[in-house]
PDB file of C-alpha atoms in Angstrom:
ATOM      1  CA  MET A  27      11.071   1.851  -4.277  1.00 51.00           C
ATOM      2  CA  SER A  28      13.955   4.278  -4.747  1.00 50.00           C
ATOM      3  CA  GLY A  29      14.784   7.915  -4.249  1.00 52.00           C
ATOM      4  CA  SER A  30      15.219   9.998  -1.119  1.00 57.00           C
ATOM      5  CA  GLN A  31      11.492  10.745  -0.780  1.00 57.00           C
ATOM      6  CA  CYS A  32      10.879   7.091   0.057  1.00 58.00           C
ATOM      7  CA  PHE A  33      12.782   7.669   3.295  1.00 57.00           C
ATOM      8  CA  GLU A  34      11.479  11.094   4.319  1.00 62.00           C
ATOM      9  CA  ASN A  35       9.379  11.659   7.457  1.00 64.00           C
ATOM     10  CA  PRO A  36       9.994   8.210   8.949  1.00 61.00           C
ATOM     11  CA  PRO A  37       7.517   7.045  11.584  1.00 63.00           C
ATOM     12  CA  LYS A  38       8.481   6.578  15.198  1.00 65.00           C
ATOM     13  CA  LEU A  39       8.643   2.839  15.534  1.00 59.00           C
ATOM     14  CA  SER A  40       8.337   0.912  18.755  1.00 54.00           C
ATOM     15  CA  PRO A  41       8.818  -2.707  17.684  1.00 55.00           C
ATOM     16  CA  GLY A  42       6.547  -5.044  19.580  1.00 55.00           C
ATOM     17  CA  SER A  43       4.563  -2.181  21.093  1.00 53.00           C
ATOM     18  CA  GLY A  44       1.276  -3.758  20.002  1.00 60.00           C
ATOM     19  CA  CYS A  45      -0.313  -0.532  18.763  1.00 78.00           C
ATOM     20  CA  GLY A  46      -3.657  -0.793  17.019  1.00 83.00           C
ATOM     21  CA  ALA A  47      -6.981  -2.485  17.735  1.00 87.00           C
ATOM     22  CA  GLY A  48      -6.012  -5.738  16.025  1.00 94.00           C
ATOM     23  CA  THR A  49      -3.660  -8.572  16.838  1.00 96.00           C
ATOM     24  CA  VAL A  50      -0.539 -10.060  15.311  1.00 96.00           C
ATOM     25  CA  GLN A  51      -1.125 -13.531  13.910  1.00 97.00           C
ATOM     26  CA  GLN A  52       0.675 -15.941  11.622  1.00 97.00           C
ATOM     27  CA  LEU A  53      -0.562 -15.949   8.024  1.00 98.00           C
ATOM     28  CA  ALA A  54       1.269 -17.772   5.251  1.00 98.00           C
ATOM     29  CA  GLY A  55       4.302 -17.949   7.535  1.00 97.00           C
ATOM     30  CA  LEU A  56       4.416 -14.189   8.088  1.00 98.00           C
ATOM     31  CA  ASN A  57       3.709 -12.191  11.215  1.00 97.00           C
ATOM     32  CA  THR A  58       0.599 -10.287  10.200  1.00 98.00           C
ATOM     33  CA  TYR A  59      -1.389  -7.479  11.764  1.00 97.00           C
ATOM     34  CA  VAL A  60      -5.023  -8.614  11.556  1.00 97.00           C
ATOM     35  CA  THR A  61      -7.971  -6.368  12.289  1.00 97.00           C
ATOM     36  CA  GLY A  62     -11.686  -6.538  11.526  1.00 96.00           C
ATOM     37  CA  SER A  63     -14.061  -9.474  11.131  1.00 91.00           C
ATOM     38  CA  GLY A  64     -13.404 -12.383   8.804  1.00 88.00           C
ATOM     39  CA  PRO A  65     -15.575 -15.307   7.722  1.00 86.00           C
ATOM     40  CA  PRO A  66     -18.374 -15.967   8.359  1.00 86.00           C
ATOM     41  CA  ASP A  67     -19.133 -12.348   9.296  1.00 87.00           C
ATOM     42  CA  SER A  68     -17.328 -10.920   6.290  1.00 87.00           C
ATOM     43  CA  LYS A  69     -15.906 -12.718   3.285  1.00 94.00           C
ATOM     44  CA  SER A  70     -14.185  -9.592   1.965  1.00 97.00           C
ATOM     45  CA  ALA A  71     -10.553  -8.943   2.875  1.00 97.00           C
ATOM     46  CA  ILE A  72      -8.060  -6.185   2.171  1.00 98.00           C
ATOM     47  CA  LEU A  73      -4.346  -6.871   1.976  1.00 98.00           C
ATOM     48  CA  LEU A  74      -2.468  -3.741   3.091  1.00 98.00           C
ATOM     49  CA  ILE A  75       1.152  -3.578   1.973  1.00 98.00           C
ATOM     50  CA  SER A  76       3.335  -1.104   3.844  1.00 98.00           C
ATOM     51  CA  ASP A  77       6.126   1.160   2.736  1.00 96.00           C
ATOM     52  CA  VAL A  78       9.732   0.424   3.726  1.00 95.00           C
ATOM     53  CA  PHE A  79       9.049   1.291   7.370  1.00 94.00           C
ATOM     54  CA  GLY A  80       6.992  -1.824   7.832  1.00 95.00           C
ATOM     55  CA  TYR A  81       3.791  -3.081   9.370  1.00 96.00           C
ATOM     56  CA  GLU A  82       4.336  -1.733  12.894  1.00 95.00           C
ATOM     57  CA  ALA A  83       4.186   1.948  11.905  1.00 94.00           C
ATOM     58  CA  PRO A  84       1.434   3.509  14.079  1.00 94.00           C
ATOM     59  CA  LEU A  85      -0.280   5.531  11.329  1.00 96.00           C
ATOM     60  CA  PHE A  86      -0.246   2.516   9.035  1.00 97.00           C
ATOM     61  CA  ARG A  87      -1.956   0.390  11.674  1.00 97.00           C
ATOM     62  CA  LYS A  88      -4.415   3.185  12.397  1.00 96.00           C
ATOM     63  CA  LEU A  89      -5.361   3.141   8.727  1.00 98.00           C
ATOM     64  CA  ALA A  90      -5.715  -0.649   8.796  1.00 98.00           C
ATOM     65  CA  ASP A  91      -8.201  -0.284  11.646  1.00 97.00           C
ATOM     66  CA  LYS A  92     -10.073   2.384   9.676  1.00 97.00           C
ATOM     67  CA  VAL A  93     -10.395   0.089   6.653  1.00 98.00           C
ATOM     68  CA  ALA A  94     -11.610  -2.689   8.945  1.00 97.00           C
ATOM     69  CA  GLY A  95     -14.286  -0.289  10.190  1.00 96.00           C
ATOM     70  CA  ALA A  96     -15.689  -0.221   6.643  1.00 96.00           C
ATOM     71  CA  GLY A  97     -16.591  -3.903   6.998  1.00 95.00           C
ATOM     72  CA  PHE A  98     -13.444  -5.674   5.846  1.00 97.00           C
ATOM     73  CA  LEU A  99     -11.082  -8.211   7.315  1.00 97.00           C
ATOM     74  CA  VAL A 100      -7.729  -6.416   6.993  1.00 98.00           C
ATOM     75  CA  VAL A 101      -4.357  -8.157   6.944  1.00 98.00           C
ATOM     76  CA  ALA A 102      -1.041  -6.309   6.948  1.00 98.00           C
ATOM     77  CA  PRO A 103       1.862  -8.765   6.820  1.00 98.00           C
ATOM     78  CA  ASP A 104       5.447  -8.161   7.841  1.00 98.00           C
ATOM     79  CA  PHE A 105       6.925  -8.556   4.377  1.00 98.00           C
ATOM     80  CA  PHE A 106      10.348  -7.548   5.727  1.00 97.00           C
ATOM     81  CA  TYR A 107      10.632 -10.447   8.180  1.00 97.00           C
ATOM     82  CA  GLY A 108      11.344  -8.237  11.169  1.00 95.00           C
ATOM     83  CA  ASP A 109      13.780  -6.066   9.219  1.00 94.00           C
ATOM     84  CA  PRO A 110      12.010  -2.818   8.264  1.00 94.00           C
ATOM     85  CA  ILE A 111      14.001   0.351   7.883  1.00 89.00           C
ATOM     86  CA  VAL A 112      14.216   1.722  11.429  1.00 79.00           C
ATOM     87  CA  ASP A 113      17.193   4.081  11.680  1.00 79.00           C
ATOM     88  CA  LEU A 114      18.370   5.810   8.535  1.00 77.00           C
ATOM     89  CA  ASN A 115      21.096   7.588  10.498  1.00 80.00           C
ATOM     90  CA  ASN A 116      22.747   4.346  11.513  1.00 86.00           C
ATOM     91  CA  PRO A 117      26.140   4.341   9.722  1.00 87.00           C
ATOM     92  CA  GLN A 118      25.947   0.553   9.540  1.00 88.00           C
ATOM     93  CA  PHE A 119      22.746   0.632   7.517  1.00 89.00           C
ATOM     94  CA  ASP A 120      23.273  -0.210   3.840  1.00 91.00           C
ATOM     95  CA  ARG A 121      20.263   0.922   1.782  1.00 88.00           C
ATOM     96  CA  GLU A 122      21.290  -0.906  -1.359  1.00 90.00           C
ATOM     97  CA  ALA A 123      21.871  -4.183   0.467  1.00 94.00           C
ATOM     98  CA  TRP A 124      18.490  -3.807   2.144  1.00 93.00           C
ATOM     99  CA  ARG A 125      16.802  -3.196  -1.210  1.00 92.00           C
ATOM    100  CA  LYS A 126      18.349  -6.331  -2.687  1.00 95.00           C
ATOM    101  CA  ILE A 127      17.144  -8.491   0.185  1.00 96.00           C
ATOM    102  CA  HIS A 128      13.688  -6.936   0.399  1.00 96.00           C
ATOM    103  CA  ASN A 129      12.856  -6.504  -3.256  1.00 97.00           C
ATOM    104  CA  THR A 130       9.323  -6.131  -4.595  1.00 97.00           C
ATOM    105  CA  ASP A 131       9.524  -9.386  -6.579  1.00 97.00           C
ATOM    106  CA  LYS A 132       9.945 -11.262  -3.292  1.00 97.00           C
ATOM    107  CA  GLY A 133       7.127  -9.176  -1.830  1.00 98.00           C
ATOM    108  CA  TYR A 134       4.903 -10.192  -4.725  1.00 98.00           C
ATOM    109  CA  VAL A 135       5.586 -13.890  -4.179  1.00 97.00           C
ATOM    110  CA  ASP A 136       4.873 -13.553  -0.458  1.00 98.00           C
ATOM    111  CA  ALA A 137       1.702 -11.555  -1.142  1.00 98.00           C
ATOM    112  CA  LYS A 138       0.365 -14.308  -3.399  1.00 98.00           C
ATOM    113  CA  SER A 139       0.899 -16.784  -0.561  1.00 98.00           C
ATOM    114  CA  VAL A 140      -1.063 -14.509   1.781  1.00 98.00           C
ATOM    115  CA  ILE A 141      -3.908 -14.312  -0.733  1.00 98.00           C
ATOM    116  CA  ALA A 142      -3.979 -18.096  -1.026  1.00 97.00           C
ATOM    117  CA  ALA A 143      -4.093 -18.394   2.772  1.00 97.00           C
ATOM    118  CA  LEU A 144      -7.016 -15.969   2.948  1.00 97.00           C
ATOM    119  CA  LYS A 145      -8.960 -17.929   0.360  1.00 96.00           C
ATOM    120  CA  SER A 146      -8.315 -21.154   2.278  1.00 96.00           C
ATOM    121  CA  LYS A 147     -10.000 -19.514   5.277  1.00 95.00           C
ATOM    122  CA  GLY A 148     -13.185 -18.767   3.360  1.00 95.00           C
ATOM    123  CA  VAL A 149     -12.476 -15.264   2.037  1.00 96.00           C
ATOM    124  CA  SER A 150     -14.075 -14.900  -1.373  1.00 95.00           C
ATOM    125  CA  ALA A 151     -13.211 -11.323  -2.400  1.00 96.00           C
ATOM    126  CA  ILE A 152      -9.849  -9.620  -1.886  1.00 97.00           C
ATOM    127  CA  GLY A 153      -8.505  -6.166  -2.550  1.00 98.00           C
ATOM    128  CA  ALA A 154      -4.950  -4.932  -2.202  1.00 98.00           C
ATOM    129  CA  ALA A 155      -3.670  -1.495  -1.266  1.00 98.00           C
ATOM    130  CA  GLY A 156       0.005  -0.650  -1.199  1.00 98.00           C
ATOM    131  CA  PHE A 157       2.106   2.346  -0.237  1.00 98.00           C
ATOM    132  CA  CYS A 158       5.424   3.271  -1.923  1.00 96.00           C
ATOM    133  CA  TRP A 159       7.268  -0.110  -1.872  1.00 97.00           C
ATOM    134  CA  GLY A 160       3.914  -1.733  -1.263  1.00 98.00           C
ATOM    135  CA  GLY A 161       2.401   0.179  -4.166  1.00 98.00           C
ATOM    136  CA  VAL A 162       4.732  -1.611  -6.543  1.00 97.00           C
ATOM    137  CA  VAL A 163       3.676  -4.958  -5.064  1.00 98.00           C
ATOM    138  CA  ALA A 164      -0.008  -4.009  -5.330  1.00 98.00           C
ATOM    139  CA  ALA A 165       0.456  -3.116  -9.008  1.00 98.00           C
ATOM    140  CA  LYS A 166       2.034  -6.529  -9.603  1.00 97.00           C
ATOM    141  CA  LEU A 167      -0.897  -8.220  -7.870  1.00 98.00           C
ATOM    142  CA  ALA A 168      -3.302  -6.315 -10.120  1.00 98.00           C
ATOM    143  CA  SER A 169      -1.815  -8.103 -13.116  1.00 96.00           C
ATOM    144  CA  SER A 170      -3.430 -11.363 -12.000  1.00 88.00           C
ATOM    145  CA  GLN A 171      -6.957 -12.501 -11.299  1.00 85.00           C
ATOM    146  CA  GLY A 172      -6.125 -13.316  -7.695  1.00 93.00           C
ATOM    147  CA  ILE A 173      -7.645 -10.083  -6.409  1.00 98.00           C
ATOM    148  CA  GLN A 174     -10.756  -8.090  -7.281  1.00 97.00           C
ATOM    149  CA  ALA A 175      -9.247  -4.589  -7.145  1.00 98.00           C
ATOM    150  CA  ALA A 176      -6.167  -2.616  -6.150  1.00 98.00           C
ATOM    151  CA  VAL A 177      -5.242   0.812  -4.868  1.00 98.00           C
ATOM    152  CA  VAL A 178      -1.711   2.050  -5.466  1.00 98.00           C
ATOM    153  CA  LEU A 179      -0.692   4.984  -3.262  1.00 98.00           C
ATOM    154  CA  HIS A 180       2.390   7.134  -4.015  1.00 97.00           C
ATOM    155  CA  PRO A 181       4.075   4.097  -5.553  1.00 95.00           C
ATOM    156  CA  GLY A 182       7.723   3.326  -5.947  1.00 95.00           C
ATOM    157  CA  PRO A 183       9.009   3.066  -9.517  1.00 94.00           C
ATOM    158  CA  ILE A 184       6.370   1.517 -11.792  1.00 95.00           C
ATOM    159  CA  THR A 185       6.919   0.991 -15.517  1.00 95.00           C
ATOM    160  CA  VAL A 186       4.613   1.205 -18.498  1.00 96.00           C
ATOM    161  CA  ASP A 187       5.001  -2.565 -18.813  1.00 96.00           C
ATOM    162  CA  ASP A 188       3.682  -2.951 -15.254  1.00 96.00           C
ATOM    163  CA  ILE A 189       0.666  -0.822 -16.118  1.00 97.00           C
ATOM    164  CA  THR A 190      -0.161  -2.629 -19.348  1.00 97.00           C
ATOM    165  CA  GLU A 191      -0.291  -5.917 -17.427  1.00 97.00           C
ATOM    166  CA  ILE A 192      -2.997  -4.716 -15.006  1.00 98.00           C
ATOM    167  CA  LYS A 193      -6.236  -6.676 -15.344  1.00 97.00           C
ATOM    168  CA  VAL A 194      -8.419  -5.581 -12.415  1.00 97.00           C
ATOM    169  CA  PRO A 195      -9.945  -2.234 -11.397  1.00 98.00           C
ATOM    170  CA  VAL A 196      -7.177  -0.025 -10.059  1.00 98.00           C
ATOM    171  CA  ALA A 197      -6.904   3.410  -8.476  1.00 98.00           C
ATOM    172  CA  ILE A 198      -3.569   5.227  -8.438  1.00 98.00           C
ATOM    173  CA  LEU A 199      -3.365   7.992  -5.848  1.00 98.00           C
ATOM    174  CA  GLY A 200      -0.363  10.250  -6.310  1.00 98.00           C
ATOM    175  CA  ALA A 201       1.240  13.345  -4.843  1.00 97.00           C
ATOM    176  CA  GLU A 202       1.782  16.625  -6.643  1.00 98.00           C
ATOM    177  CA  ILE A 203       5.322  16.734  -5.227  1.00 97.00           C
ATOM    178  CA  ASP A 204       6.748  13.337  -6.039  1.00 96.00           C
ATOM    179  CA  HIS A 205      10.140  12.660  -7.613  1.00 94.00           C
ATOM    180  CA  VAL A 206       9.690   8.893  -7.383  1.00 94.00           C
ATOM    181  CA  SER A 207       6.387   8.742  -9.288  1.00 95.00           C
ATOM    182  CA  PRO A 208       5.877  12.188 -10.830  1.00 97.00           C
ATOM    183  CA  PRO A 209       2.322  13.308 -11.667  1.00 97.00           C
ATOM    184  CA  GLU A 210       3.079  13.370 -15.382  1.00 97.00           C
ATOM    185  CA  ASP A 211       4.026   9.671 -15.266  1.00 97.00           C
ATOM    186  CA  LEU A 212       0.890   8.763 -13.340  1.00 97.00           C
ATOM    187  CA  LYS A 213      -1.299  10.703 -15.772  1.00 97.00           C
ATOM    188  CA  ARG A 214       0.273   8.798 -18.657  1.00 97.00           C
ATOM    189  CA  PHE A 215      -0.486   5.562 -16.814  1.00 98.00           C
ATOM    190  CA  GLY A 216      -4.061   6.745 -16.476  1.00 97.00           C
ATOM    191  CA  GLU A 217      -4.376   7.170 -20.242  1.00 97.00           C
ATOM    192  CA  ILE A 218      -3.109   3.621 -20.795  1.00 97.00           C
ATOM    193  CA  LEU A 219      -5.453   2.212 -18.169  1.00 98.00           C
ATOM    194  CA  SER A 220      -8.483   4.134 -19.447  1.00 97.00           C
ATOM    195  CA  ALA A 221      -8.050   2.652 -22.918  1.00 96.00           C
ATOM    196  CA  LYS A 222      -8.030  -0.818 -21.391  1.00 94.00           C
ATOM    197  CA  LEU A 223     -10.258  -0.699 -18.309  1.00 95.00           C
ATOM    198  CA  LYS A 224     -12.598   2.158 -19.327  1.00 94.00           C
ATOM    199  CA  ASN A 225     -14.227   3.452 -16.139  1.00 95.00           C
ATOM    200  CA  ASP A 226     -12.651   0.833 -13.881  1.00 97.00           C
ATOM    201  CA  CYS A 227      -9.553   2.928 -13.254  1.00 98.00           C
ATOM    202  CA  LEU A 228      -8.729   6.159 -11.497  1.00 98.00           C
ATOM    203  CA  VAL A 229      -5.673   8.385 -11.309  1.00 98.00           C
ATOM    204  CA  LYS A 230      -5.906  11.222  -8.816  1.00 98.00           C
ATOM    205  CA  ILE A 231      -3.182  13.707  -7.959  1.00 98.00           C
ATOM    206  CA  TYR A 232      -3.471  15.388  -4.559  1.00 98.00           C
ATOM    207  CA  PRO A 233      -2.275  19.011  -4.457  1.00 98.00           C
ATOM    208  CA  ARG A 234       0.477  20.356  -2.195  1.00 97.00           C
ATOM    209  CA  VAL A 235       1.462  16.975  -0.771  1.00 97.00           C
ATOM    210  CA  SER A 236       4.615  14.890  -1.126  1.00 96.00           C
ATOM    211  CA  HIS A 237       5.434  11.230  -1.629  1.00 95.00           C
ATOM    212  CA  GLY A 238       4.392   9.215   1.421  1.00 95.00           C
ATOM    213  CA  TRP A 239       1.723  11.672   2.566  1.00 97.00           C
ATOM    214  CA  THR A 240      -0.941   9.052   3.302  1.00 97.00           C
ATOM    215  CA  VAL A 241       0.971   7.175   6.008  1.00 97.00           C
ATOM    216  CA  ARG A 242       3.790   9.530   7.043  1.00 94.00           C
ATOM    217  CA  TYR A 243       1.972  12.776   7.710  1.00 95.00           C
ATOM    218  CA  ASN A 244       2.429  15.221  10.575  1.00 94.00           C
ATOM    219  CA  VAL A 245      -0.557  14.654  12.873  1.00 95.00           C
ATOM    220  CA  GLU A 246      -0.250  18.247  14.126  1.00 96.00           C
ATOM    221  CA  ASP A 247      -0.540  19.710  10.606  1.00 97.00           C
ATOM    222  CA  GLU A 248      -4.231  20.229   9.813  1.00 98.00           C
ATOM    223  CA  PHE A 249      -3.724  20.295   6.043  1.00 98.00           C
ATOM    224  CA  ALA A 250      -1.546  17.179   6.111  1.00 97.00           C
ATOM    225  CA  VAL A 251      -4.126  15.291   8.136  1.00 97.00           C
ATOM    226  CA  LYS A 252      -6.975  16.431   5.884  1.00 98.00           C
ATOM    227  CA  SER A 253      -5.084  15.431   2.732  1.00 98.00           C
ATOM    228  CA  ALA A 254      -4.234  12.010   4.142  1.00 98.00           C
ATOM    229  CA  GLU A 255      -7.808  11.422   5.242  1.00 98.00           C
ATOM    230  CA  GLU A 256      -9.122  12.387   1.794  1.00 98.00           C
ATOM    231  CA  ALA A 257      -6.886   9.744   0.244  1.00 98.00           C
ATOM    232  CA  HIS A 258      -7.938   7.206   2.868  1.00 98.00           C
ATOM    233  CA  GLU A 259     -11.601   7.789   2.042  1.00 98.00           C
ATOM    234  CA  ASP A 260     -10.940   7.526  -1.691  1.00 98.00           C
ATOM    235  CA  MET A 261      -9.101   4.248  -1.109  1.00 98.00           C
ATOM    236  CA  ILE A 262     -11.879   2.789   1.037  1.00 98.00           C
ATOM    237  CA  ASN A 263     -14.565   3.885  -1.423  1.00 98.00           C
ATOM    238  CA  TRP A 264     -12.726   2.219  -4.299  1.00 98.00           C
ATOM    239  CA  LEU A 265     -12.240  -1.022  -2.418  1.00 98.00           C
ATOM    240  CA  THR A 266     -15.830  -1.031  -1.220  1.00 97.00           C
ATOM    241  CA  LYS A 267     -17.105  -0.510  -4.753  1.00 97.00           C
ATOM    242  CA  TYR A 268     -15.094  -3.290  -6.351  1.00 97.00           C
ATOM    243  CA  VAL A 269     -14.435  -5.799  -3.568  1.00 97.00           C
ATOM    244  CA  LYS A 270     -17.733  -5.785  -1.691  1.00 86.00           C
ATOM    245  CA  ARG A 271     -19.678  -6.405  -4.885  1.00 66.00           C
ATOM    246  CA  ASP A 272     -17.896  -9.734  -5.328  1.00 55.00           C
ATOM    247  CA  GLU A 273     -18.296 -10.873  -1.712  1.00 59.00           C
TER     248      GLU A 273
END
């Protein structure tokens, strides 16, 4: 997660506002937004990993509820421990210090603990979807057998080494206008993945949208909403295909 686009179009956050149809619960020691039905009704879960603005962003929670509506238990932990980026204009805010504290390696370790907690509760099939910062974490998770599938949306910086380590079906959804993860990089990743995973990978570039478009769109812009919803549907379809089959 780096570059100015990671911080553009920040959501309006109201910490503790309780937006969304779900509830905040403790999972693996993290405050976690939980929505949808878990075991015994559903043994399939999706771990949603937010961008730098955290798990209380209204559009992020709205998407969590939408994924839950597809028949999943959805968990969206607070990987920033109550310290998401809230006010970029605050002169006291130090981006680099924040990045060091809330790095994706720590996010990966925490995410593995969440996955273990889900399995201890009877969940048998897990998918992960991550956005920007969370996309990097989701790619790391896809390098293990702990999940069944992953979706990586407008990710932060991902390397070829990260891609070559991926072992599970993965979809990478990118923006045409993205300086953090340019389309040409994502297409190259797709070539690497196709040689390894055959048809169990997807790279799709969405036209006329920018980094962050799936969770930081203008709700009054018809094209922005339509583009975000297209990506949401593609994400849900991918997770349904590869996670539900292993339930």
